[in-house]
Coordinates of C-alpha atoms and ligand atoms in Angstrom, one line a residue:
M38 CA -29.3 -8.8 38.6
L39 CA -29.1 -6.5 35.7
T40 CA -26.8 -3.6 36.3
K41 CA -26.3 -0.5 34.3
N42 CA -22.5 -0.3 33.4
L43 CA -21.4 3.3 34.1
T44 CA -18.9 3.3 31.4
P45 CA -21.0 6.0 29.2
T46 CA -19.4 4.8 25.9
G47 CA -21.2 1.2 26.4
Q48 CA -24.7 1.9 26.8
I49 CA -26.2 0.3 24.2
Y50 CA -24.7 -3.0 25.0
D51 CA -25.7 -2.8 28.8
D52 CA -27.9 -5.7 30.0
Y53 CA -30.6 -3.3 30.8
T54 CA -31.0 -3.0 27.1
L55 CA -32.3 -6.7 27.1
I56 CA -35.4 -6.2 29.1
Q57 CA -36.1 -2.4 28.7
E58 CA -38.0 -1.5 25.5
K59 CA -35.7 0.6 23.1
N60 CA -37.6 3.3 21.2
T61 CA -36.1 3.1 17.5
D62 CA -38.2 5.5 16.2
N63 CA -36.8 8.2 18.0
L64 CA -33.1 7.5 17.4
Q65 CA -30.9 10.3 18.2
P66 CA -27.3 11.1 16.8
N67 CA -25.3 8.9 19.4
K68 CA -21.8 8.5 18.6
Q69 CA -21.5 5.9 21.2
D70 CA -23.3 3.4 19.2
P71 CA -21.3 2.4 15.9
F72 CA -24.8 1.3 14.3
N73 CA -26.4 4.4 15.0
P74 CA -27.8 5.8 11.4
Y75 CA -26.8 9.2 12.2
I76 CA -23.2 8.4 12.3
F77 CA -23.8 6.8 8.8
K78 CA -24.8 10.3 7.6
E79 CA -22.1 12.4 9.4
T80 CA -19.3 9.9 8.3
T81 CA -20.2 9.8 4.7
N82 CA -20.3 13.4 4.3
L83 CA -16.7 13.6 5.6
I84 CA -15.8 10.9 3.4
S85 CA -17.4 12.2 0.0
D86 CA -15.7 15.6 0.4
L87 CA -12.1 13.5 1.2
L88 CA -13.1 11.1 -2.2
E89 CA -13.9 14.3 -4.4
K90 CA -10.6 16.1 -3.5
H91 CA -8.8 12.8 -4.4
L92 CA -10.5 11.9 -7.8
L93 CA -9.4 15.8 -8.7
Q94 CA -5.9 15.0 -8.1
T95 CA -5.0 14.0 -11.8
D96 CA -1.7 15.4 -12.0
T97 CA 1.0 12.8 -13.1
R98 CA 2.0 10.5 -10.3
G99 CA 3.5 7.3 -9.8
L100 CA 3.2 4.9 -6.5
K101 CA 4.9 5.8 -3.6
L102 CA 5.9 2.8 -2.0
T103 CA 6.0 2.7 1.8
D104 CA 8.4 0.2 3.7
P105 CA 5.9 -2.3 4.8
S106 CA 7.1 -2.3 8.4
V107 CA 6.8 1.8 8.7
L108 CA 3.3 1.1 7.1
T109 CA 2.5 -1.1 10.1
E110 CA 3.7 0.9 12.6
R111 CA 1.4 3.8 11.4
A112 CA -1.5 2.1 11.0
K113 CA -0.9 0.6 14.6
E114 CA -0.5 4.2 15.9
M115 CA -4.0 4.9 14.6
M116 CA -5.7 1.7 16.4
V117 CA -8.0 3.1 19.4
A118 CA -6.8 1.6 23.0
E119 CA -8.7 -1.8 23.2
S120 CA -11.5 -1.2 26.0
N121 CA -14.4 -3.0 27.5
Y122 CA -17.0 -0.9 25.1
P123 CA -16.5 0.5 21.6
A124 CA -14.8 3.9 21.6
S125 CA -17.0 6.9 20.2
L126 CA -16.5 7.8 16.8
D127 CA -13.5 10.5 16.4
E128 CA -13.8 12.2 13.2
N129 CA -9.7 12.9 13.2
R130 CA -8.9 9.2 13.8
L131 CA -11.2 8.3 10.8
L132 CA -9.9 10.8 8.7
S133 CA -6.3 9.9 9.2
I134 CA -6.8 6.6 8.8
L135 CA -8.9 6.9 5.3
K136 CA -6.3 9.4 4.2
L137 CA -3.4 6.8 4.7
Y138 CA -5.5 4.4 2.8
L139 CA -5.8 6.9 0.1
E140 CA -2.0 8.1 -0.2
T141 CA -0.7 4.5 -0.3
G142 CA -2.9 3.2 -3.2
I143 CA -1.9 3.6 -6.8
P144 CA -3.4 6.5 -7.9
V145 CA -5.3 5.3 -10.6
Q146 CA -6.9 8.4 -11.4
S147 CA -3.5 9.9 -12.1
K148 CA -2.0 10.7 -15.2
G149 CA 0.8 8.8 -14.6
Y150 CA -0.8 5.5 -14.0
M151 CA -0.2 3.4 -16.9
G152 CA 0.8 0.1 -15.5
R153 CA -2.1 -2.1 -14.9
Q154 CA -5.5 -3.8 -15.8
F155 CA -7.5 -2.0 -13.2
S156 CA -8.7 1.6 -13.6
S157 CA -10.3 4.4 -11.8
P158 CA -13.9 3.0 -11.8
I159 CA -17.0 5.1 -13.1
P160 CA -17.8 7.3 -10.0
L161 CA -21.5 5.9 -10.1
S162 CA -20.3 2.2 -10.2
G163 CA -18.0 2.6 -7.0
I164 CA -21.1 4.5 -5.4
T165 CA -23.4 1.9 -6.2
D166 CA -20.8 -0.6 -4.7
F167 CA -21.2 1.3 -1.7
V168 CA -24.8 1.2 -1.4
S169 CA -24.6 -2.2 -1.7
S170 CA -22.2 -2.7 1.1
I171 CA -24.7 -0.8 3.6
I172 CA -27.9 -2.8 2.2
N173 CA -25.9 -6.0 1.9
Q174 CA -27.6 -8.3 -0.1
P175 CA -25.6 -11.4 -1.3
S176 CA -26.7 -12.2 -4.5
S177 CA -26.5 -15.9 -4.9
F178 CA -30.1 -16.3 -4.2
Y179 CA -33.0 -14.4 -5.6
E180 CA -34.6 -13.9 -2.3
A181 CA -31.6 -12.3 -0.7
A182 CA -31.0 -9.8 -3.8
Q183 CA -33.8 -9.6 -6.1
L184 CA -33.2 -6.8 -8.2
P185 CA -29.4 -7.8 -8.7
N186 CA -30.4 -11.0 -10.1
V187 CA -33.2 -9.8 -12.5
V188 CA -30.8 -7.2 -14.1
E189 CA -28.1 -10.1 -14.3
K190 CA -30.6 -11.7 -16.9
I191 CA -31.0 -8.0 -18.4
I192 CA -27.2 -7.4 -19.0
A193 CA -27.0 -11.5 -19.8
N194 CA -29.2 -11.0 -22.6
K195 CA -27.8 -8.2 -24.1
F196 CA -24.5 -10.1 -24.6
F197 CA -26.0 -13.3 -25.6
K198 CA -27.2 -11.3 -28.6
L199 CA -23.8 -9.6 -29.4
F200 CA -22.2 -12.8 -29.3
G201 CA -24.5 -14.0 -31.7
W202 CA -25.8 -16.9 -29.5
N203 CA -29.2 -16.9 -31.0
N204 CA -30.3 -20.2 -29.3
N205 CA -32.8 -20.2 -26.4
S206 CA -30.3 -21.6 -23.7
P207 CA -27.4 -19.6 -22.9
E208 CA -26.2 -18.7 -19.3
M209 CA -24.4 -16.2 -17.1
I210 CA -23.4 -16.1 -14.0
T211 CA -21.0 -13.6 -11.9
T212 CA -18.2 -14.5 -10.1
S213 CA -15.3 -13.0 -7.9
G214 CA -12.8 -12.8 -10.8
G215 CA -11.7 -13.8 -13.8
S216 CA -9.5 -16.3 -12.3
L217 CA -12.4 -18.0 -10.6
A218 CA -14.3 -17.8 -13.6
N219 CA -11.8 -19.4 -15.9
M220 CA -11.6 -22.4 -13.1
T221 CA -15.6 -22.8 -13.1
A222 CA -15.9 -23.0 -17.1
I223 CA -12.9 -25.4 -16.9
L224 CA -14.7 -27.5 -14.2
A225 CA -18.2 -27.2 -16.5
A226 CA -15.8 -28.9 -19.3
R227 CA -13.9 -31.5 -17.4
N228 CA -17.4 -32.7 -15.8
N229 CA -18.7 -32.6 -19.4
A230 CA -15.9 -34.7 -20.6
Y231 CA -15.6 -36.7 -17.4
P232 CA -19.1 -37.0 -16.2
D233 CA -18.0 -39.5 -13.2
V234 CA -15.1 -37.8 -11.7
W235 CA -17.2 -35.3 -9.8
K236 CA -18.6 -38.1 -7.3
E237 CA -15.5 -40.7 -8.2
G238 CA -12.5 -38.6 -8.5
Y239 CA -10.2 -39.9 -11.2
N240 CA -10.2 -43.6 -10.0
K241 CA -12.6 -45.1 -12.4
K242 CA -12.1 -46.1 -16.4
S243 CA -12.1 -42.3 -17.2
E244 CA -8.3 -42.6 -16.1
L245 CA -7.5 -44.1 -19.0
L246 CA -7.3 -41.1 -21.1
K247 CA -5.3 -38.6 -19.5
P248 CA -7.5 -35.4 -19.1
A249 CA -5.7 -32.4 -20.4
I250 CA -6.1 -28.5 -21.3
A251 CA -4.3 -27.0 -24.7
V252 CA -3.7 -23.5 -24.2
S253 CA -1.4 -20.7 -25.5
E254 CA 1.8 -20.3 -24.1
T255 CA 1.1 -16.6 -23.1
A256 CA -1.9 -17.5 -21.3
H257 CA -2.9 -16.3 -17.8
Y258 CA -1.6 -18.4 -14.9
S259 CA -5.1 -19.1 -13.9
I260 CA -5.6 -21.4 -16.3
T261 CA -2.3 -23.5 -15.1
R262 CA -3.5 -23.1 -11.5
A263 CA -7.1 -24.5 -12.6
A264 CA -5.6 -27.5 -13.7
G265 CA -3.8 -27.7 -10.8
I266 CA -6.6 -27.5 -8.4
L267 CA -8.9 -30.0 -10.8
G268 CA -6.4 -32.7 -10.3
I269 CA -5.5 -32.3 -13.9
G270 CA -2.0 -31.5 -13.3
E271 CA 0.1 -28.5 -14.7
N272 CA 2.0 -31.7 -16.4
Q273 CA -1.2 -32.0 -18.9
I274 CA -1.5 -28.7 -19.8
I275 CA -0.6 -28.6 -23.8
K276 CA 1.2 -25.5 -24.5
L277 CA 0.4 -24.1 -27.9
E278 CA 3.0 -21.9 -29.7
T279 CA 2.5 -18.3 -30.6
N280 CA 3.2 -16.7 -33.8
D281 CA 5.2 -12.8 -34.0
K282 CA 1.9 -11.0 -33.2
Y283 CA 1.6 -13.3 -29.9
Q284 CA -1.7 -15.4 -31.1
I285 CA -1.6 -18.9 -31.0
D286 CA -0.1 -20.3 -34.3
I287 CA -2.7 -22.1 -36.0
T288 CA -0.8 -24.7 -38.1
K289 CA 1.4 -25.6 -35.1
A290 CA -1.7 -25.7 -32.8
I291 CA -3.1 -28.7 -34.9
I292 CA 0.0 -30.5 -35.0
T293 CA 0.7 -30.0 -31.1
L294 CA -3.1 -31.1 -30.7
N295 CA -2.2 -34.3 -32.6
Q296 CA 1.0 -35.2 -30.7
A297 CA -0.7 -35.1 -27.2
K298 CA -3.6 -37.2 -28.7
A299 CA -0.8 -40.0 -30.1
K300 CA 0.7 -39.7 -26.6
G301 CA -2.5 -41.1 -24.9
L302 CA -3.7 -37.4 -23.7
N303 CA -7.6 -36.3 -24.0
V304 CA -7.9 -32.8 -24.8
F305 CA -11.1 -31.8 -23.5
C306 CA -10.8 -28.3 -23.3
L307 CA -9.0 -25.4 -25.7
V308 CA -8.7 -22.2 -24.1
A309 CA -8.1 -19.1 -26.5
S310 CA -7.3 -15.5 -25.1
A311 CA -9.2 -12.6 -26.3
G312 CA -6.6 -10.1 -25.0
S313 CA -3.6 -11.8 -23.6
T314 CA -2.6 -10.5 -20.4
S315 CA 1.2 -9.5 -21.7
V316 CA 0.4 -7.9 -24.8
G317 CA -3.1 -8.0 -25.1
A318 CA -3.0 -10.0 -28.1
I319 CA -6.3 -11.7 -29.5
D320 CA -6.1 -15.5 -30.8
N321 CA -7.8 -16.5 -33.7
L322 CA -10.9 -17.2 -32.3
D323 CA -12.5 -18.0 -35.6
E324 CA -10.2 -20.9 -36.8
L325 CA -9.4 -22.2 -33.0
G326 CA -13.4 -22.3 -32.9
A327 CA -13.5 -24.5 -35.9
I328 CA -10.5 -26.6 -34.6
A329 CA -12.4 -27.2 -31.2
K330 CA -15.7 -28.2 -33.0
K331 CA -14.2 -30.6 -35.2
R332 CA -12.4 -32.5 -32.1
D333 CA -15.2 -32.1 -30.1
I334 CA -13.3 -30.0 -27.8
W335 CA -15.0 -27.3 -25.2
F336 CA -14.0 -24.0 -26.5
H337 CA -13.5 -21.8 -23.7
I338 CA -12.4 -17.8 -24.6
D339 CA -10.5 -16.2 -21.7
G340 CA -11.8 -12.7 -22.5
A341 CA -11.0 -11.4 -18.8
H342 CA -9.3 -8.5 -20.6
G343 CA -10.6 -8.0 -24.0
G344 CA -13.9 -9.7 -24.2
A345 CA -15.4 -6.1 -23.2
I346 CA -14.9 -4.8 -26.8
I347 CA -18.2 -7.0 -28.0
L348 CA -20.2 -3.6 -26.9
S349 CA -17.9 -1.3 -29.2
D350 CA -19.4 -1.5 -33.1
K351 CA -16.1 -0.2 -34.0
L352 CA -14.0 -2.9 -32.1
K353 CA -15.9 -5.9 -32.1
D354 CA -15.0 -7.5 -35.4
K355 CA -11.6 -8.2 -33.5
L356 CA -13.4 -11.0 -31.8
K357 CA -14.5 -12.8 -34.6
G358 CA -15.6 -16.3 -34.0
I359 CA -16.5 -15.5 -30.5
D360 CA -20.1 -17.1 -31.3
Q361 CA -18.3 -20.8 -31.4
A362 CA -17.4 -20.3 -28.0
D363 CA -18.9 -23.0 -25.0
S364 CA -17.8 -20.3 -22.3
I365 CA -16.5 -16.7 -22.2
V366 CA -15.1 -14.8 -19.6
I367 CA -15.1 -11.4 -19.6
D368 CA -13.7 -9.2 -16.4
A369 CA -16.1 -6.1 -15.9
H370 CA -13.6 -4.6 -13.5
K371 CA -10.9 -4.6 -16.0
T372 CA -12.3 -3.1 -19.5
L373 CA -15.7 -1.9 -18.3
F374 CA -14.4 0.1 -15.5
V375 CA -16.3 -0.9 -12.6
P376 CA -14.8 -1.4 -9.3
G377 CA -13.4 -5.0 -8.5
T378 CA -14.4 -7.5 -8.5
C379 CA -17.1 -8.4 -11.4
T380 CA -16.8 -11.0 -13.6
L381 CA -19.1 -12.3 -16.1
L382 CA -19.3 -16.0 -17.3
F383 CA -21.0 -16.9 -20.0
Y384 CA -22.3 -20.6 -21.3
K385 CA -23.6 -21.2 -24.7
N386 CA -25.7 -24.2 -23.0
K387 CA -27.4 -23.4 -19.6
L388 CA -27.3 -27.1 -19.0
K389 CA -23.7 -27.4 -18.9
A390 CA -23.6 -24.7 -16.9
K391 CA -25.5 -26.7 -13.9
Q392 CA -22.7 -29.1 -14.6
A393 CA -20.1 -27.5 -13.0
F394 CA -21.1 -27.9 -9.5
Q395 CA -23.3 -31.2 -9.0
Q396 CA -24.2 -30.9 -5.3
Q397 CA -27.3 -31.3 -3.2
A398 CA -28.2 -29.3 -0.3
S399 CA -31.4 -28.8 1.1
Y400 CA -30.9 -25.9 3.0
V401 CA -30.1 -23.8 -0.2
F402 CA -31.1 -25.7 -3.4
E403 CA -34.4 -26.6 -4.4
K404 CA -35.2 -29.5 -6.1
D405 CA -38.0 -28.2 -7.8
E406 CA -37.9 -24.5 -8.9
D407 CA -40.5 -22.1 -8.9
I408 CA -40.5 -18.9 -10.3
Y409 CA -38.2 -17.3 -7.5
T410 CA -35.5 -20.1 -7.2
A411 CA -35.1 -20.1 -11.1
Y412 CA -33.3 -17.3 -10.5
D413 CA -31.0 -18.2 -8.0
S414 CA -27.2 -18.7 -9.1
A415 CA -25.6 -20.7 -6.2
D416 CA -25.7 -23.9 -7.9
K417 CA -23.8 -22.8 -10.6
N418 CA -21.3 -20.1 -9.2
F419 CA -18.7 -21.4 -6.6
E420 CA -19.5 -18.7 -4.1
C421 CA -22.3 -19.2 -1.6
T422 CA -22.3 -15.4 -0.1
K423 CA -21.4 -13.3 -2.7
R424 CA -21.1 -9.7 -3.7
P425 CA -24.2 -8.0 -6.1
M426 CA -21.5 -7.1 -8.4
I427 CA -23.7 -7.0 -11.4
M428 CA -25.3 -3.9 -9.8
N429 CA -21.9 -2.0 -9.9
L430 CA -22.4 -2.6 -14.1
W431 CA -26.0 -2.5 -14.5
V432 CA -26.4 0.8 -12.7
P433 CA -24.1 2.9 -14.6
W434 CA -25.4 1.1 -18.0
A435 CA -29.0 1.9 -17.2
V436 CA -28.0 5.5 -16.4
Y437 CA -25.6 6.5 -19.0
G438 CA -26.3 3.9 -22.0
K439 CA -23.7 1.3 -22.9
S440 CA -21.6 3.9 -25.1
V441 CA -20.2 4.8 -21.3
F442 CA -17.8 2.0 -22.0
S443 CA -17.6 1.3 -25.6
R444 CA -16.6 5.1 -26.0
K445 CA -14.1 4.9 -23.3
L446 CA -12.6 1.9 -25.0
E447 CA -12.4 3.2 -28.4
Y448 CA -10.5 6.0 -27.3
L449 CA -8.3 3.9 -25.1
F450 CA -7.2 1.9 -28.1
K451 CA -6.8 5.0 -30.3
L452 CA -4.3 6.1 -27.9
T453 CA -2.5 2.7 -27.7
Q454 CA -2.2 3.0 -31.7
L455 CA -0.8 6.5 -31.3
A456 CA 1.6 5.1 -28.9
Y457 CA 2.7 2.5 -31.1
N458 CA 3.2 5.2 -33.7
T459 CA 5.3 7.5 -31.6
I460 CA 7.6 4.7 -30.9
N461 CA 7.8 3.6 -34.6
I462 CA 8.9 7.1 -35.3
S463 CA 11.5 7.6 -32.7
N464 CA 14.8 6.2 -33.2
D465 CA 15.5 5.2 -29.7
F466 CA 12.4 3.0 -28.9
V467 CA 11.8 -0.1 -30.4
A468 CA 7.6 -1.7 -30.4
H469 CA 7.5 -5.4 -29.5
H470 CA 4.2 -5.7 -31.4
Q471 CA 1.5 -3.9 -32.9
P472 CA -1.2 -3.4 -30.2
E473 CA -4.6 -5.1 -30.9
T474 CA -5.7 -3.6 -27.3
N475 CA -4.8 -0.8 -25.0
I476 CA -1.7 -2.9 -23.8
F477 CA 1.5 -2.1 -25.6
C478 CA 5.3 -3.0 -25.0
F479 CA 8.4 -1.4 -26.0
S480 CA 11.7 -1.4 -25.1
Y481 CA 14.3 1.7 -24.7
K482 CA 17.1 0.9 -27.2
P483 CA 19.4 4.1 -27.6
K484 CA 22.4 3.8 -29.7
N485 CA 24.9 3.8 -27.2
I486 CA 23.0 0.9 -25.2
I487 CA 25.3 -1.6 -23.4
D488 CA 23.9 -5.0 -24.2
I489 CA 25.5 -7.7 -21.7
D490 CA 23.5 -10.8 -20.8
T491 CA 24.3 -10.0 -17.2
Y492 CA 22.5 -6.7 -17.6
D493 CA 18.7 -6.1 -17.6
F494 CA 18.6 -2.5 -18.9
Q495 CA 14.7 -2.5 -19.4
L496 CA 14.2 -3.9 -15.8
A497 CA 16.5 -1.3 -14.0
I498 CA 14.6 1.2 -16.1
R499 CA 11.1 0.2 -14.9
D500 CA 12.7 0.2 -11.4
V501 CA 13.8 3.5 -11.4
I502 CA 10.5 4.8 -12.6
K503 CA 9.1 3.1 -9.9
Q504 CA 11.1 4.5 -7.5
D505 CA 11.0 8.2 -9.1
G506 CA 7.2 8.3 -8.6
R507 CA 5.7 10.1 -11.1
F508 CA 4.9 7.4 -13.3
F509 CA 3.7 3.7 -12.7
I510 CA 4.1 1.2 -15.7
S511 CA 4.6 -2.4 -15.8
K512 CA 7.0 -5.1 -17.3
V513 CA 6.8 -8.5 -18.9
M514 CA 9.0 -11.2 -20.3
L515 CA 8.9 -11.7 -23.8
E516 CA 11.1 -14.5 -25.5
N517 CA 13.0 -14.3 -22.2
K518 CA 13.7 -10.6 -22.1
T519 CA 12.1 -8.1 -20.0
V520 CA 10.2 -5.5 -21.5
L521 CA 8.0 -2.2 -20.4
R522 CA 4.8 -2.6 -20.6
V523 CA 1.8 0.0 -20.6
V524 CA -2.1 -0.5 -20.3
F525 CA -3.9 2.8 -20.8
M526 CA -6.6 2.9 -18.6
N527 CA -7.4 6.4 -18.2
H528 CA -9.0 8.2 -20.9
N529 CA -8.0 11.5 -19.8
L530 CA -4.5 10.6 -20.8
K531 CA -3.2 12.1 -24.2
I532 CA -0.6 11.3 -26.3
S533 CA 1.6 14.2 -24.8
D534 CA 1.7 12.0 -21.3
F535 CA 2.9 9.4 -23.1
E536 CA 5.6 11.3 -24.5
K537 CA 6.4 12.6 -21.3
L538 CA 6.8 9.2 -20.2
L539 CA 9.4 8.3 -23.0
D540 CA 11.5 11.3 -21.9
A541 CA 11.5 10.4 -18.3
I542 CA 12.6 6.7 -19.8
R543 CA 15.5 8.8 -21.8
L544 CA 16.8 10.6 -18.9
I545 CA 16.9 7.5 -16.8
G546 CA 17.9 5.0 -19.5
Q547 CA 21.1 7.6 -20.3
K548 CA 22.1 8.0 -16.2
L549 CA 21.9 4.5 -15.7
L550 CA 24.3 3.7 -19.0
E551 CA 26.8 6.4 -17.4
S552 CA 26.6 4.8 -14.2
K553 CA 27.3 1.5 -16.0
K554 CA 30.5 2.8 -17.8
H555 CA 32.0 3.2 -14.3
Y556 CA 31.5 -0.5 -13.5
N557 CA 32.9 -1.9 -16.9
Ligands
PLP694 C1 -6.5 -10.5 -15.5 C2 -6.7 -11.6 -16.2 C3 -7.2 -13.0 -15.7 C4 -7.5 -12.7 -14.1 O1 -8.8 -12.5 -13.9 P1 -8.7 -12.0 -12.2 O2 -10.3 -11.3 -12.2 O3 -7.4 -11.0 -12.3 O4 -9.0 -12.9 -11.4 C5 -7.5 -14.2 -16.3 N1 -7.3 -14.1 -17.9 C6 -6.8 -12.9 -18.5 C7 -6.3 -12.6 -20.1 C8 -6.4 -11.7 -17.7 O5 -5.8 -10.6 -18.1

């Protein structure tokens, strides 16, 4: 017997709805149905007010770190008591949950935020992401996400032109992050050099020449990680030494590559950085491309951070030689100011893109492409269900034009040069490099500095800055020493904001030195 449960909150899940025709044309606001569209409207109004206030909070603030156990308790307290049916929407509960979410995040819109490679996104880009979440169109297949797959080609063609790839066969896919994109490109390169390995593993003749990857000693850890995952092995990562600008030293690179060959290693992939994570150094792409070509090595450019400057006429010369790449990675969620994640992976040769994953799966892959399935990307990207992430890039591009990205990048790069000049004319700070991008590393070196091996002064400064909660900066190891690192991602920053940071460092640094005196 079908019974109507008497719990009012459970109406929509009652057995009787199985047989009773529901009139969905006549939906009423019903707080007891979590799927009711009216709930959507009410809650989004609430949320947009909250987010607007959040975005307007641009005062100088860093990150307020909360003890995770305290935060766990607070989060638990906010959860409704479990019952057999969904609770009706309690706006106050929702608001306090969202406020906690905003409060505990890195304030990327603040002028105190100078620490990481992600930014406050272009609001329209975030809004597009929200739309994508509501309509939910996984984009590995054309039929599930038609517009995303079409605009992916539009965006791809713009970049192909800018790279100077004038042949007719390049390819672009989107993936969830630069790490996955780097791995996918290296996988394609591996399969290019070792066509049997996908099926046979490393058991065949191919074993005779050990696969290896050459990469800058400062390269992002995702490259080494890919070597581990792909069975190449971390030990087969050939580290190329860098020069005083933290770029791969070309003369030494040739020697190192020759030595690797003499040892029986087959370097099948050379990875250059276009914007290294630590200092933003851009390798000499032109010369490295020529070396790769001469040795018949796959040339991969990790432009996760800096590849985006190809969009700026003023900055793109820094990427001279990019046309020689076999594959290129650009993180739009870094230097194109869209929410994480949205990564573009480019291949000069379409066929090589297909080489990365050589699988058959009749439920998804079509053997004979038609005009629709030619747009599918599932055979070329690792993900099956995938966010239609390209929309977050395409919509602002379509609405504002590409200068929304290039103007901001140009501003940020100029600001970084100014910061470098400011450090250079000071007598108590030193610059560790001339910035190539919007990443800059420096140290506080006042006259009364205490230089003892056991005391990491720069790290101590960074830690106090973090606790102090006004600024958010990062640190990095350069030549085995900790240095301070800023990444300018907010175009509302002025050089005076950087000067305020320096003043804060001076105060903190002097206090630290004072307290050190008492210990010595
Ligand atoms: C950030 C970064 C990566 C990793 O990209 P994710 O999107 O964080 O996975 C790879 N390489 C470089 C140079 C980076 O700066």
